[in-house]
Coordinates of C-alpha atoms in Angstrom, one line a residue:
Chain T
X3 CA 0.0 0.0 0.0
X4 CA 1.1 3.5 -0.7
X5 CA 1.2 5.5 2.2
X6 CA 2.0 9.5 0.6
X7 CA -0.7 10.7 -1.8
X8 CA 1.0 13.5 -4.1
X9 CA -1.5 16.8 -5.3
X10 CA -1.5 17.0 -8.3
X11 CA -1.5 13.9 -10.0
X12 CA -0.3 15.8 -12.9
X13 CA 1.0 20.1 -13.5
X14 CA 1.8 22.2 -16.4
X15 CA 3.7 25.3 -16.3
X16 CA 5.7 27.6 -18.3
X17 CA 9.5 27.5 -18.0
X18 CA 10.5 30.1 -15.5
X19 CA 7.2 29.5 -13.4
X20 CA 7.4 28.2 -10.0
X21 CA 6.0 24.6 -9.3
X22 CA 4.1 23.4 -6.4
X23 CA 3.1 19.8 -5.4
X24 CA 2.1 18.4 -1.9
X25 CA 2.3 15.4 -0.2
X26 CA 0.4 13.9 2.3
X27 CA 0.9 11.0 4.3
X28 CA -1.0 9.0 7.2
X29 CA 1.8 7.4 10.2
X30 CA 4.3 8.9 12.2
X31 CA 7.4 9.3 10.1
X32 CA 11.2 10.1 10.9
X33 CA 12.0 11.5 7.3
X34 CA 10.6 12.4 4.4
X35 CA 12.4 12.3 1.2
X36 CA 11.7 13.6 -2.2
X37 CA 12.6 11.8 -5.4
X38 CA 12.7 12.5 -9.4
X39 CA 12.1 10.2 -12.0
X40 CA 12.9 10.8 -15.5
X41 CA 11.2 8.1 -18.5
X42 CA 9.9 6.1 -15.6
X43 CA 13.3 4.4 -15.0
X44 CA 15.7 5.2 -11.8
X45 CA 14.5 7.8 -9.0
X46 CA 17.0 10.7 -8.3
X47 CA 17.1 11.4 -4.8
X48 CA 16.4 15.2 -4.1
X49 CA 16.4 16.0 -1.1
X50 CA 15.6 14.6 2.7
X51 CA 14.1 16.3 5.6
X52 CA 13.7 15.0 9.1
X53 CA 10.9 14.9 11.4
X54 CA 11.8 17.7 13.8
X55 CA 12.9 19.9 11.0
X56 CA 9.9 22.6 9.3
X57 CA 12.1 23.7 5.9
X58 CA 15.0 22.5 3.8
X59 CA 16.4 24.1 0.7
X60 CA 18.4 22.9 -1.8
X61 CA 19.4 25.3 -4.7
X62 CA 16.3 26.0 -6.5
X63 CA 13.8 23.7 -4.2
X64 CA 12.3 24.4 -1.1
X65 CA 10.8 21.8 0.5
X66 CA 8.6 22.4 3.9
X67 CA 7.4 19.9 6.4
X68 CA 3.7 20.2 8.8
X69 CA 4.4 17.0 11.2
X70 CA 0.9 18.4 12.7
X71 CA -0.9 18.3 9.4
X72 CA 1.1 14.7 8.2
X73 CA 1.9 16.9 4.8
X74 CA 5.0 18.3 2.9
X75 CA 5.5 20.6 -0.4
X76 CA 8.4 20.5 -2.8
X77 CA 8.7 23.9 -4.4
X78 CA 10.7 24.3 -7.6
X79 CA 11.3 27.8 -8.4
X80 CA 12.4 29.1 -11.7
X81 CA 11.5 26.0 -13.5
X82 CA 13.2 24.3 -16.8
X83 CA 12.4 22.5 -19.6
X84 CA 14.8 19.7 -17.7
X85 CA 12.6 19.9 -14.4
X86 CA 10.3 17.7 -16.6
X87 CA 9.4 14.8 -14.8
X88 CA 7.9 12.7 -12.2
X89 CA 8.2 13.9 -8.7
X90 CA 7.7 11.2 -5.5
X91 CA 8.0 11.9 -1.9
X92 CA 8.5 8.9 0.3
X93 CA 8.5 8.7 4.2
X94 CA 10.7 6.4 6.3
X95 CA 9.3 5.5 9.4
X96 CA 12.3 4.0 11.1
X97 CA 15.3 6.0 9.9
X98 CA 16.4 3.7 7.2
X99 CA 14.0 0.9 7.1
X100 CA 12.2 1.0 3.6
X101 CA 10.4 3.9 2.2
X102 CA 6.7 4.6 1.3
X103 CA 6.1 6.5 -2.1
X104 CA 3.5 8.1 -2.9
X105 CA 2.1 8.0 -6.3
X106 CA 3.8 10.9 -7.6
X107 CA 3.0 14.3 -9.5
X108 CA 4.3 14.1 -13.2
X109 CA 5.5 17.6 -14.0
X110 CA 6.0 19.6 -17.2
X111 CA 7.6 22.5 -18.0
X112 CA 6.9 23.7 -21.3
X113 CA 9.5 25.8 -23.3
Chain R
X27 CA 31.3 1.3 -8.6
X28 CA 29.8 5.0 -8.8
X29 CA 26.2 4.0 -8.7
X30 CA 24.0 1.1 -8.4
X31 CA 23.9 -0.9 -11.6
X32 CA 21.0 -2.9 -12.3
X33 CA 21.4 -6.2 -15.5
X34 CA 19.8 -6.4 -17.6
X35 CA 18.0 -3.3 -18.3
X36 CA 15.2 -5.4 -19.9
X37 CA 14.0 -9.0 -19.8
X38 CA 11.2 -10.5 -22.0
X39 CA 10.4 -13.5 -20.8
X40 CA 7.6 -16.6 -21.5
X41 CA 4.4 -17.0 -18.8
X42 CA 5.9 -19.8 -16.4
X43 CA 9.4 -19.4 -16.6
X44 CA 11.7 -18.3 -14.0
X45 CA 13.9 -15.3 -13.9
X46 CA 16.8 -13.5 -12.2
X47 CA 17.3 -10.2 -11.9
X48 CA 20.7 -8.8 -10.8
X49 CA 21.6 -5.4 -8.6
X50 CA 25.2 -4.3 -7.8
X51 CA 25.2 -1.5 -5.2
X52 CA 27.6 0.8 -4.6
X53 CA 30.9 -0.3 -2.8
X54 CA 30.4 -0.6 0.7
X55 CA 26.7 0.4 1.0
X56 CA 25.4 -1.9 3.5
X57 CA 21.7 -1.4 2.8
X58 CA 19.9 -2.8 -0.4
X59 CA 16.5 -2.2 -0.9
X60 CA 14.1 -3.9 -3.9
X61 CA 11.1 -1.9 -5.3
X62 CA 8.7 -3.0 -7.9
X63 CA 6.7 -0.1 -9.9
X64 CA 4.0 -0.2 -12.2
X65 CA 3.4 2.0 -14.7
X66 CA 2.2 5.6 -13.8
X67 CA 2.4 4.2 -10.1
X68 CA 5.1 5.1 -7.2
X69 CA 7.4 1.9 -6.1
X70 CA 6.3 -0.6 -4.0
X71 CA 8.5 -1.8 -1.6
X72 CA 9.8 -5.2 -2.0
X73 CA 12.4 -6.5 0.5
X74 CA 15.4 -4.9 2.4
X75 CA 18.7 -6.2 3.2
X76 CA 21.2 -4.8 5.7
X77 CA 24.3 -6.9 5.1
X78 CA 23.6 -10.6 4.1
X79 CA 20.4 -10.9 5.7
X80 CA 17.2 -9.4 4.6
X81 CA 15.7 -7.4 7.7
X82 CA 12.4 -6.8 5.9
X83 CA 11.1 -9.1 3.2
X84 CA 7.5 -8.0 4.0
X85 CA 6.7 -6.7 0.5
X86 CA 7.4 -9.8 -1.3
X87 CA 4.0 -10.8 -3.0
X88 CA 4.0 -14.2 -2.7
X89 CA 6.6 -17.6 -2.5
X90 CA 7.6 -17.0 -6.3
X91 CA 9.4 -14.2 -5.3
X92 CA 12.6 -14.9 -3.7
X93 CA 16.0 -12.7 -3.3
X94 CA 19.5 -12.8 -1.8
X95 CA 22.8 -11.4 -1.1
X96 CA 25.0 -13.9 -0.3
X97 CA 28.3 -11.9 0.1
X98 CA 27.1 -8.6 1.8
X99 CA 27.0 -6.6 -1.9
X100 CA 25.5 -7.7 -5.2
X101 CA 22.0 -9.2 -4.7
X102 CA 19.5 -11.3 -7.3
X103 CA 15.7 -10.4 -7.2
X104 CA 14.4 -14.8 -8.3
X105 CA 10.7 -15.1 -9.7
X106 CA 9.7 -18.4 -10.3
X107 CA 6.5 -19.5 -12.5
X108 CA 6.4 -15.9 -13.9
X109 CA 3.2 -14.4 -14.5
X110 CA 2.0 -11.8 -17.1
X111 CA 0.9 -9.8 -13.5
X112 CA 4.4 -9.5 -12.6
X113 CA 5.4 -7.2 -15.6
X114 CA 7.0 -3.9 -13.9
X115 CA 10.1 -2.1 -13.8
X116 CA 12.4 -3.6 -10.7
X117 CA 14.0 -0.7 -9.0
X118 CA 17.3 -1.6 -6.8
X119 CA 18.5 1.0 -4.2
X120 CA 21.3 1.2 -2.2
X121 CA 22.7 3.5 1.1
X122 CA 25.4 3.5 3.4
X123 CA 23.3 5.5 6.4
X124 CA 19.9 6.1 4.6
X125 CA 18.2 8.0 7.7
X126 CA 20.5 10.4 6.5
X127 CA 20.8 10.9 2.9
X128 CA 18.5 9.1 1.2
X129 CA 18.9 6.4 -1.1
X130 CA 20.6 5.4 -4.4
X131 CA 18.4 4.0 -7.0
X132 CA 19.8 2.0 -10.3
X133 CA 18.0 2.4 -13.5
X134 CA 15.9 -0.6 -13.1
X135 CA 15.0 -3.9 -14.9
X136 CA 12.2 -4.2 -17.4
X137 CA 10.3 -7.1 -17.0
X138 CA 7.7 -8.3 -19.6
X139 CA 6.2 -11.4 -19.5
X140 CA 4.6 -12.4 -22.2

């Protein structure tokens, strides 16, 4: 069973646009992680946050976590025609056990 | 090696027969993870290994479905008695401390049965 549920399924937007998705997700976690996908073959790990932390950045993605809420958001600002692709978060509720992916938000960034 | 390599990239295959599916992690990652994924789906866990033993093999579907890693690195995903159901992409992942940066992922094995 999938435990994160990614909103939207599916988002369009012009390169240089920001990009929003959220993630939601139903157990106590100790990370959450967000992953890329490209042609639906290997996952590119993104970034990771950890369960007492709110907000992570990583160069052009922000990514925010509301323990209360059991959500996150992966922001990608000033998007590219590359940032095309799936986008999955995943929790780990055991620091390394397995993840739980969601069933992702498929992104495209139109020239 | 630099990343997780996964062989072969795609198998076709016949209902009934029985496959292996290869993943070499990176050097001295002691975690390996299996995931299965469908298409326009997220992965689906599988199994985990820390070292030689698997620690959580919880997300193995059923008894065709067998997997090992005899030596502590490279492991092989087994499917007996294939079935046309079982046609996904098998994603292998790999980490040395994955509560803290995530996870390695290969490019995955295609497998059709047909």
């Amino acid at each position: 069973s999938q435990q994160g549920e990614e909103d939207p399924q599916a988002l369009s937007i012009q390169e240089g646009e920001n990009a929003t998705m959220n993630c939601s997700y139903k157990t106590s976690i100790n990370n959450l992680q967000w992953y890329r996908q490209n042609s639906g073959r290997g996952l590119v790990h993104l970034i990771l946050i950890r369960s007492n932390e709110r907000e992570k950045h990583s160069g052009r993605l922000r990514v925010t976590l509301d323990t209360s809420k059991k959500s996150s958001s992966l922001l990608i600002t000033a998007s590219r025609a590359a940032d095309t692709a799936s986008y999955f978060c995943a929790t780990d509720r055991a620091a390394g056990n397995k993840l739980t992916f969601g069933g992702g938000t498929r992104v495209l960034v139109k020239p | 090696g630099a990343g997780v390599s996964q062989t072969p990239s795609n198998k076709v295959t016949e209902k009934g027969k029985y496959v292996e599916l290869r993943c070499d992690p990176i050097s001295g990652h002691t975690a390996l993870y299996w995931y299965r994924q469908s298409l326009g789906q997220g992965p689906e866990f599988l199994i985990y290994f820390q070292g030689t033993g698997a620690a959580d093999d919880s997300g193995l579907p059923n008894d065709r479905f067998f997997a090992v890693r005899p030596e502590g690195s490279v492991s092989t995903l087994k499917i007996q008695r294939t079935e046309r159901g079982d046609s996904a992409v098998y994603l292998c992942a790999s980490s040395l401390t994955p509560g803290d940066y995530g996870y390695t992922f290969g490019s995955g094995t295609r497998l059709t049965v047909v």
